[in-house]
Structures are given as C-alpha cells and as structure tokens.
Coordinates of C-alpha atoms in Angstrom, one line a residue:
M1 CA 149.9 108.0 29.6
A2 CA 147.5 105.8 28.4
L3 CA 143.8 106.3 30.0
Q4 CA 142.7 103.6 30.9
I5 CA 138.4 102.1 30.8
T6 CA 137.2 99.7 33.7
S7 CA 134.3 97.7 32.9
P8 CA 131.3 98.1 35.5
N9 CA 131.7 96.2 38.6
P10 CA 128.1 93.5 38.6
K11 CA 128.4 93.6 42.6
A12 CA 129.8 97.5 42.6
L13 CA 126.2 97.3 40.8
L14 CA 124.1 94.7 43.1
R15 CA 125.3 97.2 46.0
W16 CA 123.9 100.4 44.6
L17 CA 120.9 98.9 43.5
K18 CA 119.7 97.9 47.6
T19 CA 121.0 101.2 48.7
P20 CA 117.7 103.4 49.9
V21 CA 118.7 105.5 48.2
F22 CA 118.3 103.9 45.0
W23 CA 114.4 103.1 45.9
L24 CA 113.5 106.6 47.1
F25 CA 115.0 108.4 43.6
L26 CA 112.9 105.3 42.2
V27 CA 109.7 105.7 43.7
I28 CA 110.0 109.7 43.1
T29 CA 110.7 108.5 39.1
I30 CA 107.8 106.5 39.3
S31 CA 105.2 108.9 41.1
L32 CA 106.6 112.3 39.1
S33 CA 105.7 110.0 35.9
Y34 CA 102.1 108.7 38.0
S35 CA 100.0 111.2 36.2
W36 CA 99.6 113.7 34.0
M37 CA 96.7 116.5 32.2
S38 CA 94.1 115.2 30.6
P39 CA 95.0 114.6 26.9
Q40 CA 92.2 117.6 25.6
I41 CA 93.9 120.1 27.9
S42 CA 97.2 121.6 28.3
A43 CA 98.3 124.1 29.5
P44 CA 99.7 127.5 26.9
N45 CA 102.6 127.4 29.1
E46 CA 103.5 124.1 28.0
R47 CA 101.9 124.3 24.7
S48 CA 104.9 127.8 24.5
R49 CA 107.6 126.1 24.8
I50 CA 107.6 123.1 23.2
Y51 CA 106.1 125.0 19.9
L52 CA 110.0 126.7 19.7
T53 CA 111.6 123.4 20.2
M54 CA 109.1 122.3 17.5
A55 CA 110.7 124.9 15.7
V56 CA 114.0 124.5 15.9
V57 CA 113.9 120.4 14.9
D58 CA 111.0 120.5 12.6
S59 CA 112.2 123.5 11.0
G60 CA 115.7 125.1 12.0
T61 CA 113.5 128.7 12.8
L62 CA 113.0 130.5 15.9
S63 CA 109.5 131.1 14.2
L64 CA 106.3 129.5 15.8
N65 CA 104.2 130.5 12.3
E66 CA 103.9 127.0 11.3
Q67 CA 102.6 125.2 14.6
I68 CA 100.7 127.4 15.1
D69 CA 99.1 127.3 11.5
K70 CA 99.3 123.6 12.4
Y71 CA 97.9 123.3 16.3
G72 CA 96.4 127.0 16.9
T73 CA 97.3 129.9 18.8
P74 CA 98.6 129.6 22.6
F75 CA 97.3 132.4 25.0
D76 CA 101.7 132.9 25.4
I77 CA 102.7 134.3 22.5
A78 CA 104.8 137.3 21.6
K79 CA 104.5 138.2 17.7
R80 CA 106.9 141.2 15.6
D81 CA 107.4 141.9 12.1
G82 CA 104.7 139.4 11.0
H83 CA 106.1 135.9 12.6
F84 CA 104.7 135.0 16.3
Y85 CA 107.5 133.7 18.9
S86 CA 107.1 131.7 22.5
D87 CA 106.9 134.6 25.4
K88 CA 109.0 132.4 27.5
A89 CA 112.7 133.0 27.8
P90 CA 114.6 130.0 25.4
G91 CA 116.4 127.7 27.3
S92 CA 114.0 125.3 28.7
S93 CA 113.1 125.2 24.9
F94 CA 116.5 124.6 23.7
L95 CA 117.1 121.6 26.8
A96 CA 114.6 119.9 24.9
V97 CA 116.3 119.9 21.3
P98 CA 117.8 116.8 21.8
A99 CA 115.0 114.7 23.4
F100 CA 112.4 115.7 20.7
A101 CA 114.9 115.1 17.9
L102 CA 114.9 111.7 19.3
Y103 CA 111.3 111.6 19.7
R104 CA 110.6 112.7 15.4
L105 CA 114.2 110.0 14.8
L106 CA 111.6 107.3 16.8
G107 CA 108.6 108.0 14.5
G108 CA 106.7 109.6 17.3
S109 CA 103.8 111.0 16.7
D110 CA 102.4 113.9 15.5
S111 CA 99.6 114.8 17.8
I112 CA 100.9 117.5 20.2
E113 CA 99.2 116.0 23.2
K114 CA 101.5 113.0 22.3
A115 CA 104.6 114.9 21.9
L116 CA 103.8 117.0 24.9
I117 CA 103.7 113.7 27.4
F118 CA 107.0 113.2 25.7
M119 CA 108.5 115.9 27.3
R120 CA 106.9 115.1 30.5
L121 CA 108.6 111.6 31.0
F122 CA 111.7 112.4 29.0
V123 CA 112.8 116.2 29.8
M124 CA 111.0 117.8 32.6
V125 CA 111.4 114.1 34.9
P126 CA 115.3 113.6 34.5
F127 CA 116.0 117.2 34.9
T128 CA 113.7 117.6 38.0
L129 CA 115.6 114.4 39.4
L130 CA 119.3 116.1 38.7
G131 CA 118.0 118.6 40.6
L132 CA 117.5 116.3 43.6
V133 CA 120.3 114.7 43.1
F134 CA 122.5 118.8 43.2
L135 CA 120.3 119.3 46.5
R136 CA 121.4 115.7 48.5
K137 CA 124.2 116.3 47.3
T138 CA 124.9 119.9 49.2
L139 CA 123.2 118.4 51.7
L140 CA 125.5 115.5 52.5
G141 CA 128.6 118.1 51.7
I142 CA 127.7 120.7 54.1
G143 CA 127.3 118.1 56.8
I144 CA 123.7 117.4 56.5
R145 CA 123.0 113.7 58.3
E146 CA 122.0 111.5 55.6
S147 CA 118.6 110.0 57.0
I148 CA 117.6 114.3 56.5
A149 CA 119.0 114.2 53.7
N150 CA 117.1 112.1 52.2
R151 CA 113.8 112.7 53.9
T152 CA 114.5 116.6 52.5
T153 CA 114.8 114.9 48.9
V154 CA 111.5 113.0 48.7
A155 CA 109.4 115.7 50.6
Y156 CA 110.9 118.7 47.7
A157 CA 109.7 116.3 45.2
L158 CA 106.7 114.9 46.4
G159 CA 105.3 117.1 49.6
T160 CA 105.7 121.2 47.1
S161 CA 104.1 121.6 43.9
V162 CA 107.3 120.4 42.0
F163 CA 105.3 117.1 42.3
H164 CA 103.2 118.4 39.2
Y165 CA 105.9 121.2 38.1
G166 CA 108.8 118.7 38.4
A167 CA 107.0 116.9 35.3
A168 CA 105.0 119.4 33.8
F169 CA 106.4 121.3 30.3
Y170 CA 107.2 125.0 32.8
G171 CA 110.5 126.6 33.4
H172 CA 110.1 126.9 36.8
A173 CA 110.9 123.3 38.6
L174 CA 114.1 123.5 35.4
V175 CA 115.5 127.6 37.3
A176 CA 115.3 125.2 40.9
S177 CA 117.2 122.4 39.9
A178 CA 119.9 125.1 38.3
A179 CA 119.8 126.9 41.8
L180 CA 120.4 124.0 43.1
G181 CA 123.4 123.7 40.7
A182 CA 124.9 126.2 41.7
A183 CA 124.7 125.7 45.4
L184 CA 126.2 123.0 45.0
G185 CA 129.0 124.1 42.9
I186 CA 130.0 126.5 45.3
Q187 CA 130.1 124.2 48.3
R188 CA 132.4 121.7 46.4
G189 CA 134.5 124.9 45.1
L190 CA 135.0 125.3 48.8
S191 CA 135.6 121.7 50.0
S192 CA 137.7 120.5 46.8
E193 CA 141.4 120.4 47.5
N194 CA 142.0 120.1 44.1
P195 CA 142.7 123.5 42.1
R196 CA 141.1 122.4 38.9
A197 CA 138.6 120.5 40.6
R198 CA 138.1 123.9 42.3
F199 CA 137.9 125.7 39.2
C200 CA 135.6 123.8 37.4
W201 CA 132.8 123.8 40.8
R202 CA 132.6 127.7 39.9
V203 CA 132.3 127.4 36.3
F204 CA 129.7 124.7 36.9
A205 CA 127.9 127.6 39.6
G206 CA 128.5 130.0 37.3
F207 CA 127.0 128.0 34.4
S208 CA 124.1 126.8 36.4
G209 CA 122.6 130.2 37.6
G210 CA 122.9 131.3 33.8
M211 CA 120.9 128.4 32.7
A212 CA 118.1 129.3 35.1
F213 CA 118.0 133.1 33.4
A214 CA 117.8 131.2 30.2
I215 CA 114.6 129.1 31.3
E216 CA 113.3 132.4 32.8
Y217 CA 114.0 135.7 33.0
Q218 CA 112.9 136.9 36.6
A219 CA 115.7 133.9 37.4
A220 CA 118.4 137.4 37.1
L221 CA 117.3 137.7 40.3
I222 CA 119.1 134.1 41.6
C223 CA 122.3 135.3 39.2
V224 CA 122.1 138.2 41.8
G225 CA 122.0 136.0 44.8
I226 CA 124.6 133.7 43.7
A227 CA 127.0 136.4 42.5
I228 CA 126.3 138.0 46.5
A229 CA 126.9 134.4 48.6
Y230 CA 129.9 133.7 46.3
L231 CA 131.6 137.1 46.6
S232 CA 130.9 136.5 51.0
V233 CA 133.4 133.6 51.0
R234 CA 136.3 135.8 51.4
E235 CA 139.0 133.3 49.0
H236 CA 136.1 133.9 46.1
R237 CA 137.5 137.8 46.1
T238 CA 140.4 137.2 43.8
I239 CA 140.8 138.1 39.9
T240 CA 140.2 133.6 39.0
A241 CA 138.0 133.2 41.6
V242 CA 135.6 135.4 40.5
L243 CA 136.3 135.1 36.9
A244 CA 135.4 131.5 36.8
P245 CA 131.7 131.3 37.4
A246 CA 131.6 134.3 35.2
L247 CA 133.0 132.5 32.6
G248 CA 130.5 129.1 33.6
A249 CA 127.7 132.4 33.2
S250 CA 128.9 133.5 29.9
V251 CA 127.3 130.9 27.4
S252 CA 124.0 130.3 28.8
V253 CA 123.4 134.3 28.9
G254 CA 125.4 134.6 25.8
A255 CA 123.0 132.2 24.0
T256 CA 119.9 133.8 25.6
L257 CA 120.8 137.1 24.6
V258 CA 121.7 136.2 20.6
Y259 CA 118.1 134.4 20.7
N260 CA 116.7 137.7 21.7
I261 CA 119.1 139.3 19.0
F262 CA 117.9 137.0 16.1
A263 CA 113.9 136.9 17.7
F264 CA 113.5 140.1 19.0
G265 CA 115.8 142.5 17.4
G266 CA 118.5 142.7 20.0
P267 CA 120.1 141.6 23.3
F268 CA 118.4 143.0 25.6
K269 CA 114.9 143.0 24.2
T270 CA 112.7 140.2 24.8
S271 CA 108.8 139.1 24.0
Y272 CA 107.6 141.4 26.7
N273 CA 108.4 144.0 24.2
F274 CA 106.3 142.1 21.7
L275 CA 103.3 140.0 23.4
F276 CA 100.5 139.5 21.7
Y277 CA 97.3 139.9 23.4
N278 CA 96.2 143.0 24.8
Y279 CA 95.5 141.3 27.9
S280 CA 99.2 139.9 28.6
E281 CA 100.8 143.6 27.4
E282 CA 98.1 145.3 30.1
V283 CA 99.2 143.0 32.8
H284 CA 103.3 143.2 32.1
S285 CA 103.0 147.0 31.9
K286 CA 102.4 148.2 35.3
G287 CA 105.2 148.5 37.2
L288 CA 108.7 147.3 36.1
Y289 CA 107.5 144.6 34.0
G290 CA 104.2 143.7 35.7
I291 CA 105.6 144.0 39.1
T292 CA 104.4 146.5 41.0
L293 CA 104.4 146.5 45.6
P294 CA 102.9 143.7 47.1
S295 CA 99.1 143.8 48.0
A296 CA 98.0 142.4 51.2
E297 CA 95.6 140.1 48.9
S298 CA 98.5 138.2 47.3
V299 CA 100.4 138.3 50.8
Y300 CA 97.7 136.4 52.4
G301 CA 97.3 134.2 49.3
L302 CA 100.5 133.3 49.1
L303 CA 100.7 132.7 52.8
F304 CA 97.3 130.7 53.6
S305 CA 95.5 130.0 50.9
P306 CA 94.6 125.8 50.3
S307 CA 94.8 126.6 46.5
R308 CA 98.0 128.6 46.7
G309 CA 99.4 129.3 49.7
I310 CA 103.0 128.0 50.7
I311 CA 101.9 127.4 54.7
L312 CA 99.7 124.4 53.5
C313 CA 101.0 123.3 49.4
A314 CA 104.4 123.5 50.7
P315 CA 105.0 122.7 54.3
L316 CA 108.7 122.2 53.4
V317 CA 109.3 125.5 52.3
F318 CA 107.4 127.0 54.6
V319 CA 110.0 124.9 57.8
G320 CA 112.8 126.3 55.2
I321 CA 111.6 130.5 55.6
L322 CA 111.7 129.9 59.3
A323 CA 115.3 127.7 59.4
L324 CA 116.5 130.7 57.9
G325 CA 118.6 130.9 61.4
A326 CA 119.4 127.8 61.6
M327 CA 121.1 127.9 57.9
W328 CA 123.2 130.9 59.1
R329 CA 124.4 129.2 62.2
H330 CA 125.3 126.4 60.2
T331 CA 126.8 127.8 56.3
R332 CA 126.3 131.7 56.1
W333 CA 127.2 131.7 52.8
L334 CA 124.0 129.1 52.2
A335 CA 122.0 131.3 54.3
I336 CA 122.2 134.5 51.9
Y337 CA 121.6 132.7 48.9
I338 CA 118.7 131.1 50.0
G339 CA 117.7 134.3 52.1
F340 CA 118.1 136.3 49.1
C341 CA 115.5 134.6 46.5
A342 CA 113.9 133.5 48.6
A343 CA 112.8 137.2 50.0
T344 CA 113.2 138.8 45.7
F345 CA 110.7 136.1 44.9
F346 CA 108.4 136.2 47.2
L347 CA 108.2 139.9 46.6
M348 CA 108.1 139.9 43.1
A349 CA 105.2 136.9 43.0
A350 CA 103.2 139.4 45.4
G351 CA 104.0 142.3 43.9
S352 CA 102.1 140.6 40.2
S353 CA 98.8 140.8 39.4
V354 CA 98.7 137.7 38.7
W355 CA 100.7 136.5 41.7
F356 CA 97.9 133.5 41.5
G357 CA 100.0 132.1 38.7
G358 CA 96.8 131.6 36.7
W359 CA 95.3 127.9 36.1
S360 CA 97.5 126.6 39.2
F361 CA 97.9 124.5 42.1
G362 CA 100.5 125.8 44.7
P363 CA 102.1 129.1 44.7
R364 CA 103.9 128.3 40.8
L365 CA 105.5 131.8 40.8
L366 CA 107.3 130.1 43.9
V367 CA 108.9 127.1 42.9
P368 CA 112.1 128.4 41.8
I369 CA 113.0 129.2 45.2
F370 CA 111.7 125.6 46.5
G371 CA 114.6 123.5 46.0
L372 CA 116.7 127.0 48.1
T373 CA 114.7 126.2 51.0
A374 CA 114.4 122.9 51.0
I375 CA 118.2 122.9 52.4
A376 CA 117.4 125.9 54.9
A377 CA 114.6 123.2 56.1
A378 CA 117.3 120.6 56.8
A379 CA 119.4 122.7 58.4
G380 CA 116.0 123.6 60.7
L381 CA 115.3 119.9 61.1
E382 CA 118.9 118.6 61.9
E383 CA 119.1 121.2 65.0
L384 CA 115.8 119.4 66.1
S385 CA 116.9 116.2 66.4
D386 CA 117.7 116.4 69.5
R387 CA 113.8 117.6 70.6
P388 CA 112.3 114.8 69.5
L389 CA 108.6 116.3 70.3
L390 CA 109.2 119.3 68.1
S391 CA 111.3 117.1 65.0
T392 CA 107.9 114.8 65.4
L393 CA 105.8 117.5 64.9
A394 CA 108.0 119.1 62.3
H395 CA 108.5 116.1 60.2
A396 CA 104.5 115.3 60.5
Y397 CA 103.7 118.9 59.5
I398 CA 105.8 118.5 56.4
A399 CA 104.4 114.9 55.7
A400 CA 100.1 116.1 55.4
G401 CA 102.4 118.3 52.6
I402 CA 103.2 115.0 51.2
A403 CA 99.8 113.4 50.9
Y404 CA 97.7 117.1 50.1
N405 CA 100.0 117.7 47.1
T406 CA 99.5 114.1 45.6
L407 CA 95.7 113.8 46.4
V408 CA 94.7 117.3 44.7
T409 CA 97.6 117.1 41.7
T410 CA 96.3 113.2 40.8
A411 CA 92.8 114.7 40.9
F412 CA 93.3 118.1 38.6
P413 CA 96.7 120.3 38.9
E414 CA 95.8 123.6 37.3
L415 CA 93.2 125.0 38.9
P416 CA 91.4 128.2 38.1
P417 CA 92.1 130.9 40.5
R418 CA 88.2 131.0 41.9
I419 CA 88.7 127.8 43.7
T420 CA 89.9 128.5 47.3
N421 CA 89.1 125.2 48.3
P422 CA 90.6 122.3 46.1
L423 CA 89.9 119.4 48.0
Q424 CA 86.9 119.7 48.8
T425 CA 85.3 121.6 45.4
V426 CA 87.1 119.6 42.8
A427 CA 90.1 117.1 43.5
L428 CA 87.1 115.0 46.4
P429 CA 84.4 114.8 43.6
L430 CA 86.6 114.0 41.0
F431 CA 87.0 110.8 42.6
E432 CA 83.7 110.4 43.7
R433 CA 83.1 110.5 39.8
G434 CA 85.9 108.0 39.0
K435 CA 87.6 110.9 36.9
P436 CA 91.1 111.5 38.2
S437 CA 93.5 112.7 35.5
P438 CA 95.1 109.9 33.3
N439 CA 97.8 107.9 34.9
L440 CA 99.6 104.9 34.4
G441 CA 97.7 102.4 36.4
M442 CA 95.4 103.4 33.8
A443 CA 97.6 103.2 30.9
L444 CA 100.0 99.9 32.3
L445 CA 97.5 98.5 34.4
G446 CA 94.5 98.4 33.5
L447 CA 92.5 99.9 36.2
E448 CA 89.7 101.8 35.7
G449 CA 87.8 105.3 37.5
S450 CA 89.3 106.1 41.1
A451 CA 91.1 103.0 41.6
S452 CA 93.7 103.7 38.8
V453 CA 95.9 105.7 41.8
I454 CA 95.9 103.0 43.8
P455 CA 99.4 101.8 43.3
L456 CA 100.3 105.5 44.0
A457 CA 98.4 105.7 47.1
L458 CA 99.9 102.5 48.2
L459 CA 103.7 104.2 47.0
I460 CA 102.7 107.6 48.9
V461 CA 101.7 105.6 52.3
A462 CA 105.2 103.7 52.1
V463 CA 106.9 107.3 51.3
I464 CA 105.0 108.9 54.1
G465 CA 105.7 106.4 56.7
Y466 CA 109.3 107.0 56.0
F467 CA 109.4 110.4 56.3
L468 CA 107.7 109.4 59.3
Y469 CA 110.0 107.2 61.1
Q470 CA 112.6 108.2 63.7
R471 CA 115.3 105.2 64.7
A472 CA 115.4 105.1 68.4
T473 CA 119.3 105.0 69.9
P474 CA 120.7 103.6 72.9
D475 CA 120.2 107.3 74.5
R476 CA 116.8 108.5 73.0
P477 CA 114.2 105.7 73.6
P478 CA 111.5 106.1 70.9
L479 CA 108.4 108.2 72.1
W480 CA 105.7 106.5 70.8
R481 CA 102.7 107.9 72.5
R482 CA 103.8 111.6 72.4
S483 CA 104.8 110.4 68.2
I484 CA 101.3 108.9 67.7
V485 CA 98.8 112.1 69.4
A486 CA 101.6 114.7 68.0
V487 CA 101.0 112.8 64.1
S488 CA 97.7 112.7 64.8
A489 CA 96.9 116.0 65.8
V490 CA 98.9 117.5 63.1
A491 CA 96.9 115.5 60.3
V492 CA 93.6 116.6 62.1
L493 CA 94.4 120.3 62.7
F494 CA 95.7 120.3 58.7
G495 CA 92.7 118.2 57.3
T496 CA 90.1 120.0 58.7
F497 CA 91.4 123.7 58.0
V498 CA 92.6 122.5 53.9
Y499 CA 88.5 121.1 54.3
E500 CA 86.4 123.2 55.8
Y501 CA 88.4 126.5 54.3
P502 CA 85.9 128.4 52.7
E503 CA 84.7 127.7 49.3
S504 CA 84.7 131.5 47.3
D505 CA 82.8 130.2 44.0
S506 CA 79.2 129.6 43.9
A507 CA 78.6 125.6 44.3
K508 CA 76.8 126.1 40.9
S509 CA 80.1 126.9 39.0
S510 CA 82.2 124.4 40.9
Q511 CA 79.7 121.6 39.5
K512 CA 79.8 122.7 36.5
F513 CA 83.7 123.1 36.4
V514 CA 84.0 119.0 37.6
K515 CA 81.5 118.2 35.5
F516 CA 83.1 120.2 32.3
L517 CA 86.5 117.9 33.7
S518 CA 84.9 114.7 33.9
S519 CA 83.7 115.1 30.6
R520 CA 87.1 116.0 29.2
R521 CA 89.0 112.7 30.6
I522 CA 89.9 109.9 28.5
D523 CA 91.4 106.9 29.5
P524 CA 95.2 106.4 27.8
K525 CA 95.0 103.3 25.7

C-alpha cells in the first residue's frame, strides 16, 4: 500500500485559526512569555539544569566543571571525585539539549542570562503548552463540556504558579505536563477501539510517568499513583496491558539510571548522596531525603499563606481538591490517580524542612500536581453548572487567582521566604517605582516602567471576562444582578485578605529589598 501525503488544506487551517481554542492558546503563550527574571538574577535551580545541558552540548560530558569555571558555582550542585554535577534529576536538562544545540548552531550569545531566556521561551513554554493540550484533551475525553475544559485550561496556566514556573527552567511544570500526559494516555487507552492504538496509548502513559521521574526524583510518587490508578481498572489486569506502560516507563527510567551510573557510580545513587554544600547535605539528611512529619507551620503555610498557600495562590487547585468527590462520581480511576498524587505530594511538601520552596511565589513544591487537580476542578465546575450562583462564586474565586498570580509574578516571581505579604510589600511598591520585571512590552514595544505591563493587563482582563462569562440558555436566564454581587463580593474579600495579611518582615528590611530589586532592573534592549 503506497503512502499518500496530502497537502495542507488552507480552508481548514483558516477555520482553525478562527476557533476560540487557537486564540486561547495564543493568549496563554503570550502571557507565559511576557515577563522574566532580571538579567542579573537567576535562580540556582535554573543554573544547575542549564549547566548540564551546556556540558552535554558543548563538551559531551556530564561534569559541570567547565561551566562552573566560566559562570560561577550555583548553590544547587553535587560533587564526586573532583567533578561537579547537577544536584537535579537529569530529565529537564536532557529535554533541553536539542533546543540548546540549535541555539549554539544559530550563533547564540555565550551569556548565561540570554541562554536561560532562550531555554525559557523555547523549551519551557512549549512543554507547558503541551501539558495544556494534554489537560484539555483529557477533559474532553472524559466528557467535560468544551467551555469548561477551555476555562480550566486557561485557569491552570494563568491562575496558579504555573504562570511563572511554566516558563522558568525548573522541573516542576515539566513534571505536571508529564503527569497530564499519563492521564491522557490511560484515558485514550480505555476509549480507543483499535487494539494497536490502545497499546500505544498505554505505552505513552508509562513513558510519561517515567519522564516525570527522570525530571524530578520525587515524581516517583506520580509513578506509583499511575500504577495504582491503572490497575484499578479491571481490563488493565492482563499481562499485555501491564507490559505496555512498563515498556514505556523503561525508556526514561532506564536512561536516568544510566546517568546515575556515569555521574554517581551506581544506578541507585543520586546527587543527594554527594551534595556539595553542608547546608544542602544537612537539609536532605533529615528523615527520608529531608522529608519528616508535617508541622503545623508548614500545613498552615501551604494552605493559607498569601505567599505560599494554595487557597490564595492557586484557587483552581483548592477547588480541585474540594471536588475530588465529584471526580470520583465522574471517573473513578482518575479520582484515584489525582487523590493519591495530591495527598502524597502535600504530605511530602509539608514534611520538608524547606516546605516554602526557597525563594518562590506560591507552593512551588506542589506544582507537579497542579495539572491533575485541575482535572478534578473541571469535574467540580461541571457539577455546579446546574447551580448558577455557586458556579459564579467558584468562577469568581478562580478568576481572582488569575489576577493575583499575574500581578505578583510580573513584579517579581521569586520572593524570599521572609516575605508574607507579597502584594503590599513587594509587588505594588515595585510598580509604584516603575520597576516591574523585564518584559515584552519593554523589548518589543519600547514601553517604559510600569506602562510596559499594560498589554499584558489588557490580555488578562479579557481572559478573566471570558472566564466569568456564562452563556444563558432558554431554561436558565442570566442572573446578572446576582452574578455582579457575587463577583464583587469575592473580589473584595480576596483582595482585602491578600492586601491586609500581616507582613512578618520589618518595614526597613522590606524597603531595602525593594530598593535592591529596583537597582537590578535592566530594561531589555
């Protein structure tokens, strides 16, 4: 049978360009790419990862000695037999190799800051968008209405810490995309009528889980969640059905174990056995790789803090946790997968001595399960569809998260742990000084100071309007007055809480920090 290659249909392409999905993804892409860290400020987490990518492309080695000699020693580092290595799992660095090789081929600058910006735009944003595709297709595949699937996708990208970490060269958002890929693989494997397609989707589910582990060692919990959820379905309890995801996982897991052999001398030896700094070694020596029993402080912080808590920093995630019952009634294996991963990741984060995630905004350590909880949130919003007032309140609450995340992140996305009121202490003072993070408004439109975020602000207002819009039906007329009152009430309560929350840092210290950030702002050329 001859292979037939058909040329693209211009009319079909034009129709696709007119669809709401295209415009939603375009807005999300622009929003994720809009601002970035100041050139002189890069996180050790990012440097550790890009150093490994550079070592592979430039020197064909896993050792980071050359990069450290050239760019300095980051905090996130391991050392064995006189050689430095990344203290991260290698998956994210290896995923970036093709893009960085292209960067070198095109004559990219040797500046570490510009290389990081390239990684953010051409590695992180595409893989985050891929995760959004996985999320939306999974929701549609389990019968969630398209309007709710679209809104959930937007809220996940812009209304949680994914707004920053989806574009920063960390591993958390990549793990979240991999976890969503596993969900889609299992769902398509169950719904496909073609035996070959079922097998391929099951392999993909296993591969996605393996990639999560290759990117972050802690994502082994997600692999366990995948296995439990997968085997909870009766038709998966056959030799062929079990071998398929195992085959997929073996690729990325095997590659990670081989990396461990070459870098650390054994398949089950990791960077945690060779941490360079005493502080890192001390932190990870407590309990199981630094994980002990949760404390009251960590549980409170991960729930209620305006700088680290999911209730204010990631409303969609909190709605998803509350909606696990709705998820159970809708799709049980997904409820098992989401519930297990959410519970174990929360316990792991709360039990960590660095539960706050270092310098960050939002619960950074919980980002890997944000995509999964978004699935549950969509199931909850689906159930609320017949209860207009509660649906409006839920949508307004999630929309407040979109506004809050974009406001703080475009000012400065990686706050020190001592800051407990990021809006009043850091974000608004930086905007008053005209010193937001460098952004596309400066680089492409020539806008200066706080005026540079106006294009993004207009996009976010449009997104929130779209998110809150609920089309009336013949049997359900619009409740405009109730909706306006509900949205206004949520906005006032949410805004008042995040603005009036007590600041633990002294006024002198916080003013000094804002002044320091202002001095590090360099408008991109």
